[in-house]
CSV table of C-alpha atoms in Angstrom, one decimal:
chain,number,residue,atom,x,y,z
L,1,UNK,CA,104.5,34.5,237.3
L,2,UNK,CA,104.9,34.5,241.1
L,3,UNK,CA,103.7,32.5,244.1
L,4,UNK,CA,100.8,33.9,246.1
L,5,UNK,CA,102.2,36.8,248.1
L,6,UNK,CA,99.6,36.9,250.8
L,7,UNK,CA,100.2,33.4,252.1
L,8,UNK,CA,104.0,33.2,252.0
L,9,UNK,CA,106.1,30.4,250.5
L,10,UNK,CA,105.1,27.0,252.0
L,11,UNK,CA,107.6,24.1,251.6
L,12,UNK,CA,106.7,20.5,252.6
L,13,UNK,CA,108.8,17.4,253.0
L,14,UNK,CA,107.5,13.8,253.4
L,15,UNK,CA,109.0,10.4,253.2
L,16,UNK,CA,106.2,8.6,251.4
L,17,UNK,CA,107.7,5.1,251.5
L,18,UNK,CA,106.8,4.3,247.9
L,19,UNK,CA,105.0,6.6,245.5
L,20,UNK,CA,103.1,3.7,243.9
L,21,UNK,CA,101.6,2.7,247.3
L,22,UNK,CA,99.8,6.1,247.4
L,23,UNK,CA,97.0,5.6,244.9
L,24,UNK,CA,95.7,9.1,245.6
L,25,UNK,CA,99.1,10.8,245.3
L,26,UNK,CA,97.9,13.1,242.6
L,27,UNK,CA,94.8,14.2,244.6
L,28,UNK,CA,96.9,14.7,247.7
L,29,UNK,CA,99.4,16.9,245.8
L,30,UNK,CA,96.7,19.1,244.2
L,31,UNK,CA,94.9,19.5,247.5
L,32,UNK,CA,98.0,20.4,249.5
L,33,UNK,CA,98.5,23.9,250.7
L,34,UNK,CA,102.3,23.7,250.0
L,35,UNK,CA,103.9,25.4,247.1
L,36,UNK,CA,106.9,23.1,246.9
L,37,UNK,CA,106.5,19.5,247.9
L,38,UNK,CA,109.6,17.3,248.4
L,39,UNK,CA,109.1,13.6,248.8
L,40,UNK,CA,111.6,10.9,249.6
L,41,UNK,CA,111.8,7.1,249.2
L,42,UNK,CA,109.7,7.2,246.0
L,43,UNK,CA,111.0,3.6,245.2
L,44,UNK,CA,110.7,4.1,241.4
L,45,UNK,CA,113.4,4.0,238.7
L,46,UNK,CA,112.8,6.0,235.5
L,47,UNK,CA,111.3,3.0,233.7
L,48,UNK,CA,108.7,2.6,236.4
L,49,UNK,CA,107.6,6.3,236.4
L,50,UNK,CA,104.3,6.9,234.8
L,51,UNK,CA,103.2,10.1,233.1
L,52,UNK,CA,100.1,10.4,235.4
L,53,UNK,CA,102.4,10.7,238.4
L,54,UNK,CA,105.3,12.6,236.8
L,55,UNK,CA,103.3,15.2,234.9
L,56,UNK,CA,100.6,16.4,237.3
L,57,UNK,CA,98.6,19.4,236.1
L,58,UNK,CA,99.6,22.6,237.9
L,59,UNK,CA,103.1,21.3,238.9
L,60,UNK,CA,106.5,20.7,237.4
L,61,UNK,CA,108.5,17.8,238.9
L,62,UNK,CA,112.2,16.8,239.2
L,63,UNK,CA,113.3,13.3,240.1
L,64,UNK,CA,116.3,11.5,241.3
L,65,UNK,CA,116.6,7.8,240.5
L,66,UNK,CA,118.6,4.9,241.9
L,67,UNK,CA,121.0,3.4,239.4
L,68,UNK,CA,121.7,0.3,241.5
L,69,UNK,CA,118.4,-1.2,242.5
L,70,UNK,CA,114.9,-1.1,241.1
L,71,UNK,CA,112.2,0.0,243.4
L,72,UNK,CA,114.7,1.4,245.9
L,73,UNK,CA,115.4,4.9,247.4
L,74,UNK,CA,114.6,7.9,245.1
L,75,UNK,CA,113.5,11.4,245.7
L,76,UNK,CA,111.3,14.0,243.9
L,77,UNK,CA,110.5,17.7,244.1
L,78,UNK,CA,107.2,19.0,242.9
L,79,UNK,CA,106.8,22.7,242.4
L,80,UNK,CA,103.6,24.6,241.6
L,81,UNK,CA,103.8,26.4,238.3
L,82,UNK,CA,104.2,29.8,240.0
L,83,UNK,CA,107.2,28.4,241.9
L,84,UNK,CA,109.0,26.7,239.0
L,85,UNK,CA,112.8,26.7,239.6
L,86,UNK,CA,115.3,28.3,237.2
L,87,UNK,CA,117.7,25.4,237.6
L,88,UNK,CA,117.3,21.7,238.6
L,89,UNK,CA,119.9,19.0,239.2
L,90,UNK,CA,119.8,15.3,240.0
L,91,UNK,CA,122.3,14.2,242.7
L,92,UNK,CA,124.5,15.8,245.3
L,93,UNK,CA,128.0,15.3,243.9
L,94,UNK,CA,127.4,17.0,240.5
L,95,UNK,CA,128.4,14.1,238.3
L,96,UNK,CA,125.1,12.2,237.8
L,97,UNK,CA,124.4,14.0,234.5
L,98,UNK,CA,120.8,14.8,235.4
L,99,UNK,CA,120.0,18.5,234.7
L,100,UNK,CA,122.1,21.6,235.4
L,101,UNK,CA,125.2,21.8,237.6
L,102,UNK,CA,124.0,24.5,240.0
L,103,UNK,CA,127.4,25.1,241.5
L,104,UNK,CA,129.5,24.5,244.7
L,105,UNK,CA,131.0,21.2,243.5
L,106,UNK,CA,134.6,22.1,243.3
L,107,UNK,CA,135.4,21.3,247.0
L,108,UNK,CA,133.8,17.9,246.6
L,109,UNK,CA,136.4,16.9,244.1
L,110,UNK,CA,139.1,17.9,246.6
L,111,UNK,CA,137.6,15.7,249.3
L,112,UNK,CA,136.4,12.6,247.4
L,113,UNK,CA,137.7,10.4,244.7
L,114,UNK,CA,135.7,10.1,241.5
L,115,UNK,CA,134.6,6.6,242.5
L,116,UNK,CA,133.3,7.8,245.9
L,117,UNK,CA,131.4,10.6,244.2
L,118,UNK,CA,129.8,8.1,241.8
L,119,UNK,CA,128.7,6.0,244.8
L,120,UNK,CA,127.2,9.0,246.6
L,121,UNK,CA,124.9,9.7,243.6
L,122,UNK,CA,124.3,6.1,242.6
L,123,UNK,CA,121.2,5.6,244.8
L,124,UNK,CA,119.1,8.6,243.8
L,125,UNK,CA,119.2,10.3,247.2
L,126,UNK,CA,119.2,14.0,246.2
L,127,UNK,CA,117.5,16.5,243.9
L,128,UNK,CA,118.5,20.2,244.0
L,129,UNK,CA,116.4,23.0,242.7
L,130,UNK,CA,117.3,26.7,242.5
L,131,UNK,CA,114.6,29.4,242.5
L,132,UNK,CA,114.6,33.1,242.0
L,133,UNK,CA,113.5,35.1,245.0
L,134,UNK,CA,112.1,38.7,244.7
L,135,UNK,CA,113.4,40.1,247.9
L,136,UNK,CA,112.1,43.7,248.0
L,137,UNK,CA,113.1,44.2,244.4
L,138,UNK,CA,116.5,42.6,244.9
L,139,UNK,CA,116.8,39.2,243.2
L,140,UNK,CA,118.4,36.4,245.2
L,141,UNK,CA,118.6,32.7,244.8
L,142,UNK,CA,116.9,30.1,246.9
L,143,UNK,CA,118.4,26.6,246.7
L,144,UNK,CA,116.4,23.6,248.0
L,145,UNK,CA,118.3,20.4,248.6
L,146,UNK,CA,115.9,17.5,248.9
L,147,UNK,CA,117.7,14.5,250.5
L,148,UNK,CA,117.0,11.0,251.6
L,149,UNK,CA,120.1,10.2,253.7
L,150,UNK,CA,121.2,6.6,254.0
L,151,UNK,CA,120.4,4.4,257.0
L,152,UNK,CA,123.3,2.9,258.9
L,153,UNK,CA,122.7,-0.8,259.0
L,154,UNK,CA,124.3,-2.0,262.3
L,155,UNK,CA,125.3,-5.3,260.7
L,156,UNK,CA,127.1,-3.6,257.8
L,157,UNK,CA,130.1,-1.4,258.4
L,158,UNK,CA,130.2,-0.3,254.8
L,159,UNK,CA,126.7,1.3,255.1
L,160,UNK,CA,127.6,3.2,258.2
L,161,UNK,CA,130.6,4.6,256.4
L,162,UNK,CA,128.5,5.4,253.4
L,163,UNK,CA,126.0,7.3,255.5
L,164,UNK,CA,128.7,9.5,257.0
L,165,UNK,CA,130.3,10.1,253.6
L,166,UNK,CA,126.9,11.3,252.4
L,167,UNK,CA,126.7,13.7,255.4
L,168,UNK,CA,130.2,15.0,254.5
L,169,UNK,CA,129.2,15.7,250.9
L,170,UNK,CA,126.0,17.4,252.0
L,171,UNK,CA,127.9,19.6,254.4
L,172,UNK,CA,130.4,20.7,251.8
L,173,UNK,CA,127.8,21.3,249.0
L,174,UNK,CA,125.3,23.1,251.2
L,175,UNK,CA,127.9,25.4,252.7
L,176,UNK,CA,129.4,26.1,249.2
L,177,UNK,CA,126.0,27.1,247.8
L,178,UNK,CA,125.4,29.3,250.9
L,179,UNK,CA,128.8,31.1,250.4
L,180,UNK,CA,127.8,31.8,246.8
L,181,UNK,CA,125.1,34.2,248.3
L,182,UNK,CA,122.0,32.0,248.0
L,183,UNK,CA,119.6,31.2,250.7
L,184,UNK,CA,119.7,27.4,251.2
L,185,UNK,CA,117.2,24.9,252.5
L,186,UNK,CA,118.2,21.3,253.4
L,187,UNK,CA,115.2,19.1,254.0
L,188,UNK,CA,114.1,15.5,253.9
L,189,UNK,CA,114.7,12.3,255.8
L,190,UNK,CA,118.1,12.7,257.5
L,191,UNK,CA,117.8,9.3,259.3
L,192,UNK,CA,119.3,10.6,262.6
L,193,UNK,CA,117.4,12.0,265.6
L,194,UNK,CA,119.3,15.0,266.8
L,195,UNK,CA,118.6,15.3,270.5
L,196,UNK,CA,117.2,13.1,273.3
L,197,UNK,CA,113.9,15.0,273.0
L,198,UNK,CA,113.7,13.8,269.4
L,199,UNK,CA,113.7,10.1,270.4
L,200,UNK,CA,111.2,7.9,272.2
L,201,UNK,CA,113.8,5.9,274.0
L,202,UNK,CA,117.1,7.7,274.3
L,203,UNK,CA,119.8,5.3,275.5
L,204,UNK,CA,122.8,5.9,277.6
L,205,UNK,CA,125.5,8.0,275.9
L,206,UNK,CA,123.0,9.1,273.3
L,207,UNK,CA,125.0,12.0,272.1
L,208,UNK,CA,128.1,9.9,271.5
L,209,UNK,CA,127.1,9.1,268.0
L,210,UNK,CA,128.8,10.2,264.7
L,211,UNK,CA,125.5,11.2,263.1
L,212,UNK,CA,124.5,13.4,266.1
L,213,UNK,CA,128.0,15.0,266.1
L,214,UNK,CA,127.4,15.8,262.5
L,215,UNK,CA,124.2,17.6,263.3
L,216,UNK,CA,125.9,19.4,266.2
L,217,UNK,CA,128.4,20.7,263.7
L,218,UNK,CA,125.9,21.5,260.9
L,219,UNK,CA,123.2,23.2,263.0
L,220,UNK,CA,123.3,26.3,265.2
L,221,UNK,CA,122.0,25.0,268.5
L,222,UNK,CA,122.6,24.9,272.2
L,223,UNK,CA,125.8,23.3,273.4
L,224,UNK,CA,125.7,19.6,274.1
L,225,UNK,CA,125.3,19.0,277.8
L,226,UNK,CA,127.1,15.6,278.1
L,227,UNK,CA,130.5,17.0,277.3
L,228,UNK,CA,132.7,17.7,274.3
L,229,UNK,CA,132.1,15.2,271.5
L,230,UNK,CA,134.8,16.5,269.2
L,231,UNK,CA,137.4,14.0,268.2
L,232,UNK,CA,141.1,14.6,267.3
L,233,UNK,CA,142.4,14.6,263.7
L,234,UNK,CA,143.6,11.1,263.8
L,235,UNK,CA,140.3,9.7,265.0
L,236,UNK,CA,137.8,12.0,263.3
L,237,UNK,CA,134.4,10.9,262.1
L,238,UNK,CA,133.9,10.0,258.5
L,239,UNK,CA,131.6,13.1,258.0
L,240,UNK,CA,134.4,15.5,258.8
L,241,UNK,CA,136.2,17.1,255.9
L,242,UNK,CA,140.0,16.7,255.9
L,243,UNK,CA,141.1,18.6,252.8
L,244,UNK,CA,138.4,21.3,252.8
L,245,UNK,CA,137.6,23.9,255.4
L,246,UNK,CA,133.8,24.0,256.1
L,247,UNK,CA,132.2,26.5,258.4
L,248,UNK,CA,130.2,25.0,261.2
L,249,UNK,CA,126.7,25.9,262.6
L,250,UNK,CA,125.5,27.8,259.5
L,251,UNK,CA,122.0,26.2,259.4
L,252,UNK,CA,119.1,26.1,261.8
L,253,UNK,CA,116.4,23.5,262.6
L,254,UNK,CA,113.2,25.5,261.7
L,255,UNK,CA,110.9,23.3,263.8
L,256,UNK,CA,112.9,24.0,267.0
L,257,UNK,CA,112.8,27.8,266.3
L,258,UNK,CA,109.1,27.7,267.1
L,259,UNK,CA,108.9,24.6,269.3
L,260,UNK,CA,112.2,24.5,271.3
L,261,UNK,CA,110.9,22.3,274.1
L,262,UNK,CA,108.1,20.3,272.5
L,263,UNK,CA,108.3,16.6,273.5
L,264,UNK,CA,106.9,13.6,271.6
L,265,UNK,CA,107.1,15.5,268.3
L,266,UNK,CA,107.9,12.5,266.2
L,267,UNK,CA,107.9,12.0,262.4
L,268,UNK,CA,108.7,8.3,262.0
L,269,UNK,CA,107.3,5.2,263.6
L,270,UNK,CA,107.7,1.4,263.4
L,271,UNK,CA,104.4,0.5,261.9
L,272,UNK,CA,105.1,-3.2,262.1
L,273,UNK,CA,105.0,-2.9,265.9
L,274,UNK,CA,102.0,-0.5,265.7
L,275,UNK,CA,104.1,2.2,267.3
L,276,UNK,CA,102.2,5.0,265.7
L,277,UNK,CA,99.1,4.3,267.8
L,278,UNK,CA,101.2,5.0,270.9
L,279,UNK,CA,103.3,7.7,269.4
L,280,UNK,CA,106.5,5.8,270.1
L,281,UNK,CA,108.8,7.1,267.4
L,282,UNK,CA,111.6,9.4,266.4
L,283,UNK,CA,112.0,12.8,264.7
L,284,UNK,CA,114.3,12.3,261.7
L,285,UNK,CA,112.6,14.4,259.1
L,286,UNK,CA,113.7,18.0,259.1
L,287,UNK,CA,113.6,21.4,257.3
L,288,UNK,CA,116.9,23.1,257.9
L,289,UNK,CA,117.5,26.6,256.5
L,290,UNK,CA,120.7,28.7,256.3
L,291,UNK,CA,121.1,31.5,258.8
L,292,UNK,CA,120.6,34.2,256.2
L,293,UNK,CA,117.1,32.7,255.6
L,294,UNK,CA,116.1,32.6,259.3
L,295,UNK,CA,114.6,36.1,259.4
L,296,UNK,CA,112.1,35.0,256.7
L,297,UNK,CA,111.0,31.9,258.6
L,298,UNK,CA,107.3,32.3,259.7
L,299,UNK,CA,106.4,28.8,261.0
L,300,UNK,CA,107.3,25.1,260.9
L,301,UNK,CA,105.4,22.1,262.3
L,302,UNK,CA,104.9,18.4,261.8
L,303,UNK,CA,101.7,16.8,260.5
L,304,UNK,CA,101.2,13.5,262.4
L,305,UNK,CA,97.6,13.3,261.4
L,306,UNK,CA,98.5,12.7,257.8
L,307,UNK,CA,98.6,9.0,257.1
L,308,UNK,CA,99.8,6.9,254.2
L,309,UNK,CA,103.4,6.2,255.2
L,310,UNK,CA,105.5,5.3,258.3
L,311,UNK,CA,106.6,9.0,258.2
L,312,UNK,CA,104.5,12.1,258.5
L,313,UNK,CA,105.0,15.4,256.6
L,314,UNK,CA,106.8,18.5,257.9
L,315,UNK,CA,105.6,21.9,256.6
L,316,UNK,CA,107.5,25.2,256.9
L,317,UNK,CA,106.3,28.7,255.9
L,318,UNK,CA,108.6,31.5,254.7
L,319,UNK,CA,107.9,35.2,254.1
L,320,UNK,CA,109.3,34.9,250.5
L,321,UNK,CA,108.0,35.5,247.0
L,322,UNK,CA,109.3,33.5,244.1
L,323,UNK,CA,109.4,34.4,240.4
L,324,UNK,CA,109.2,31.6,237.9
L,325,UNK,CA,110.9,31.5,234.5
L,326,UNK,CA,109.2,31.3,231.2
L,327,UNK,CA,109.9,27.6,230.9
L,328,UNK,CA,111.0,24.9,233.3
L,329,UNK,CA,114.7,23.7,233.4
L,330,UNK,CA,115.7,20.8,231.3
L,331,UNK,CA,115.5,18.2,234.0
L,332,UNK,CA,111.8,18.7,234.4
L,333,UNK,CA,110.0,15.4,233.8
L,334,UNK,CA,107.7,16.8,231.2
L,335,UNK,CA,110.8,16.9,228.9
L,336,UNK,CA,111.6,13.2,229.4
L,337,UNK,CA,111.5,11.7,225.9
L,338,UNK,CA,108.9,9.1,227.1
L,339,UNK,CA,106.6,11.9,228.1
L,340,UNK,CA,107.4,14.6,225.6
L,341,UNK,CA,106.2,13.0,222.4
L,342,UNK,CA,102.9,11.5,221.2
L,343,UNK,CA,102.4,8.2,222.8
L,344,UNK,CA,100.8,5.3,221.0
L,345,UNK,CA,97.4,4.3,222.4
L,346,UNK,CA,95.8,0.9,222.3
L,347,UNK,CA,92.8,2.4,220.5
L,348,UNK,CA,95.1,3.3,217.6
L,349,UNK,CA,95.2,-0.4,216.7
L,350,UNK,CA,91.4,-0.7,216.1
L,351,UNK,CA,89.7,0.1,212.8
L,352,UNK,CA,88.2,3.5,212.7
L,353,UNK,CA,84.4,3.7,212.3
L,354,UNK,CA,83.7,0.3,213.8
L,355,UNK,CA,81.9,0.6,217.1
L,356,UNK,CA,82.2,-2.0,219.9
L,357,UNK,CA,78.4,-2.8,219.6
L,358,UNK,CA,78.9,-3.6,216.0
L,359,UNK,CA,81.7,-5.9,216.8
L,360,UNK,CA,79.6,-7.6,219.5
L,361,UNK,CA,76.7,-8.2,217.1
L,362,UNK,CA,79.1,-9.7,214.5
L,363,UNK,CA,80.6,-11.9,217.2
L,364,UNK,CA,77.1,-13.1,218.3
L,365,UNK,CA,76.1,-13.7,214.7
L,366,UNK,CA,79.2,-15.9,214.1
L,367,UNK,CA,78.4,-17.9,217.3
L,368,UNK,CA,74.8,-18.5,216.1
L,369,UNK,CA,76.1,-19.9,212.8
L,370,UNK,CA,78.5,-22.1,214.6
L,371,UNK,CA,75.9,-23.5,217.0
L,372,UNK,CA,73.5,-24.2,214.1
L,373,UNK,CA,76.3,-26.0,212.2
L,374,UNK,CA,76.9,-28.2,215.3
L,375,UNK,CA,73.2,-29.1,215.6
L,376,UNK,CA,73.0,-30.0,211.9
L,377,UNK,CA,76.1,-32.1,212.1
L,378,UNK,CA,74.5,-34.1,214.9
L,379,UNK,CA,71.4,-34.9,212.8
L,380,UNK,CA,73.3,-35.9,209.6
L,381,UNK,CA,72.4,-39.6,210.2
L,382,UNK,CA,68.8,-38.7,209.4
L,383,UNK,CA,69.7,-38.6,205.7
L,384,UNK,CA,70.5,-42.3,205.7
L,385,UNK,CA,67.7,-45.0,205.3
L,386,UNK,CA,67.9,-48.8,205.1
L,387,UNK,CA,68.3,-50.1,201.6
L,388,UNK,CA,66.9,-53.7,201.8
L,389,UNK,CA,65.0,-56.1,204.2
L,390,UNK,CA,68.2,-58.0,205.2
L,391,UNK,CA,69.3,-54.9,207.0
L,392,UNK,CA,66.0,-54.8,208.9
L,393,UNK,CA,66.6,-58.4,210.2
L,394,UNK,CA,70.0,-57.4,211.3
L,395,UNK,CA,68.5,-54.4,213.0
L,396,UNK,CA,66.0,-56.6,215.0
L,397,UNK,CA,68.8,-58.9,216.1
L,398,UNK,CA,70.8,-55.9,217.4
L,399,UNK,CA,67.7,-54.7,219.3
L,400,UNK,CA,67.2,-58.1,220.9
L,401,UNK,CA,70.9,-58.2,222.0
L,402,UNK,CA,70.5,-54.7,223.4
L,403,UNK,CA,67.5,-55.8,225.5
L,404,UNK,CA,69.5,-58.6,227.1
L,405,UNK,CA,72.3,-56.1,227.7
L,406,UNK,CA,69.8,-53.7,229.4
L,407,UNK,CA,68.9,-56.5,231.9
L,408,UNK,CA,72.5,-57.1,232.7
L,409,UNK,CA,73.0,-53.3,233.0
L,410,UNK,CA,70.1,-53.1,235.6
L,411,UNK,CA,71.8,-55.8,237.7
L,412,UNK,CA,75.1,-53.9,237.4
L,413,UNK,CA,73.5,-50.7,238.5
L,414,UNK,CA,72.1,-52.3,241.6
L,415,UNK,CA,75.5,-53.6,242.6
L,416,UNK,CA,77.0,-50.1,241.9
L,417,UNK,CA,74.4,-48.6,244.3
L,418,UNK,CA,75.5,-51.0,247.0
L,419,UNK,CA,79.1,-50.1,246.4
L,420,UNK,CA,78.3,-46.4,246.4
L,421,UNK,CA,76.6,-46.8,249.8
L,422,UNK,CA,79.7,-48.5,251.2
L,423,UNK,CA,81.9,-45.8,249.8
L,424,UNK,CA,79.8,-43.1,251.4
L,425,UNK,CA,80.0,-44.8,254.7
L,426,UNK,CA,83.7,-45.1,254.4
L,427,UNK,CA,84.1,-41.4,253.4
L,428,UNK,CA,82.0,-40.3,256.4
L,429,UNK,CA,84.3,-42.3,258.7
L,430,UNK,CA,87.4,-40.9,257.0
L,431,UNK,CA,86.0,-37.4,257.3
L,432,UNK,CA,85.4,-37.8,261.0
L,433,UNK,CA,88.9,-39.1,261.5
L,434,UNK,CA,90.5,-36.2,259.6
L,435,UNK,CA,88.3,-33.7,261.4
L,436,UNK,CA,89.6,-35.1,264.7
L,437,UNK,CA,93.1,-34.8,263.4
L,438,UNK,CA,92.8,-31.2,262.1
L,439,UNK,CA,90.9,-29.4,264.8
L,440,UNK,CA,90.3,-25.6,264.3
L,441,UNK,CA,92.9,-23.5,266.1
L,442,UNK,CA,92.3,-22.7,269.7
L,443,UNK,CA,91.1,-19.1,270.4
L,444,UNK,CA,93.7,-16.5,271.1
L,445,UNK,CA,94.5,-16.0,274.8
L,446,UNK,CA,93.7,-12.7,276.5
L,447,UNK,CA,96.6,-10.5,277.7
L,448,UNK,CA,96.0,-10.2,281.5
L,449,UNK,CA,96.4,-6.4,281.5
L,450,UNK,CA,94.1,-5.2,278.8
L,451,UNK,CA,91.8,-8.3,278.6
L,452,UNK,CA,92.2,-8.2,274.8
L,453,UNK,CA,92.9,-11.0,272.3
L,454,UNK,CA,96.6,-11.5,271.9
L,455,UNK,CA,98.4,-11.2,268.6
L,456,UNK,CA,100.0,-14.3,267.0
L,457,UNK,CA,103.6,-13.8,265.7
L,458,UNK,CA,106.4,-15.9,264.3
L,459,UNK,CA,110.1,-15.9,265.2
L,460,UNK,CA,112.0,-14.8,262.0
L,461,UNK,CA,115.4,-14.1,263.5
L,462,UNK,CA,118.0,-16.9,262.9
L,463,UNK,CA,118.5,-19.0,266.0
L,464,UNK,CA,117.1,-22.1,267.9
L,465,UNK,CA,113.5,-20.7,267.9
L,466,UNK,CA,113.3,-19.6,264.3
L,467,UNK,CA,109.9,-20.5,262.8
L,468,UNK,CA,108.2,-20.9,266.3
L,469,UNK,CA,105.0,-19.0,266.9
L,470,UNK,CA,104.1,-17.0,270.0
L,471,UNK,CA,101.4,-14.8,271.5
L,472,UNK,CA,102.0,-11.1,272.5
L,473,UNK,CA,99.8,-8.2,273.5
L,474,UNK,CA,98.3,-6.7,270.3
L,475,UNK,CA,98.7,-3.1,271.3
L,476,UNK,CA,101.5,-0.9,269.9
L,477,UNK,CA,104.9,-0.7,271.5
L,478,UNK,CA,105.3,2.3,273.7
L,479,UNK,CA,106.9,3.9,276.8
L,480,UNK,CA,107.0,1.8,280.0
L,481,UNK,CA,104.8,4.3,281.8
L,482,UNK,CA,102.1,4.4,279.1
L,483,UNK,CA,99.1,2.3,280.2
L,484,UNK,CA,97.8,2.2,276.7
L,485,UNK,CA,101.0,0.7,275.3
L,486,UNK,CA,101.8,-3.0,274.8
L,487,UNK,CA,102.1,-5.0,278.0
L,488,UNK,CA,104.8,-7.7,278.6
L,489,UNK,CA,102.5,-10.6,277.9
L,490,UNK,CA,104.2,-13.4,276.1
L,491,UNK,CA,103.2,-17.1,275.5
L,492,UNK,CA,104.5,-19.7,273.1
L,493,UNK,CA,101.9,-21.3,270.8
L,494,UNK,CA,101.5,-24.9,271.6
């Protein structure tokens, strides 16, 4: 079976920011024009994955799971049946134990310790699939490396180091697979904007950044204008291999092949600050391909109109035809033991042949009998009658005492009415007092520039103002020269 030849091979990448938050994920997948769909930040561990999401008709899927935290990180690659891979592997370091070892791992063991390799694969940040390409009758491999690169937390030095170590492992593995003769695609959320044109607010000395130096090394691109960013051997960045020789500039940014000078082409926005409405973001989602695949690249573009995440998809098209194997590789989710066997259904616990209407009628019948029993129980005194005249005299005496008590009861009810009136008067006064104390909040002020109601926010950062509330312009953050962006209105809530 082969992918449709007339349309080319379409590969899409998208950080979905939680697969469970996309209730229509299955529909989106089946309606997509892409043949291979790579998603990042699935935020599911294996025990959270449902069969409805993992085993979607018309696709085979391959997942990478975080072993450290539940609901964190994670990637997945979905392939249409005609583009099923011949091999699939979970992880970048080749030691996670998920699926086949596709190759190119020897140099990793020369550069990293066993503990470092375990850490690189512990967060479920990579899935690798290998496909068979029919290149004019000549078979060749196509390797797709789906990655969700770590974010460097500025307050945690260990995370910055981990991010650069992940880059180093990616560099070594991707180039090793390329040298084996395969065409290689590296795609996903790389978590670094490469050039100033890829950032909404490039700061001074923007290029002097280890992540950008890595992309300068990894990608074939124009020379950096702000000088040589290479460092000496004693002060090299963490992404640079020390014990292994890695060729540089062996991959290309497919988007910039077709849009070398396009500005404001962003793929990620801060949705908490409503930055998507003003397109104030960064381009950190990419589809890179090896140089030997560049001649087959037909197009690549971003899809900012697709909503559902704080990222948007990137779609590339290649003039390639894939041939699928007779069965998917072992790491396919359809072979997971929780999905492969016959699952027990709730309906199996009900007696066969008994319909829900019959059960309902039986239940109603039981309720009728119970009600009737209660009524009869209340009337059981009707079966007792007085036995002698003495009991009648006693009965009359009791009735006489009851009449006297009724008179007293009437007097008591009058006094209660007076008390109730006083209580109501007191409650009305109290209600008025509380109403004066808790007045409804004052209306939101208008920001002077846009004449729109301001947005109420709270200080969450630790400091003297933590917990205090303030008003700001409700528009999205944007460039200083953008009249539609948020103005500088600020006012403390009194």
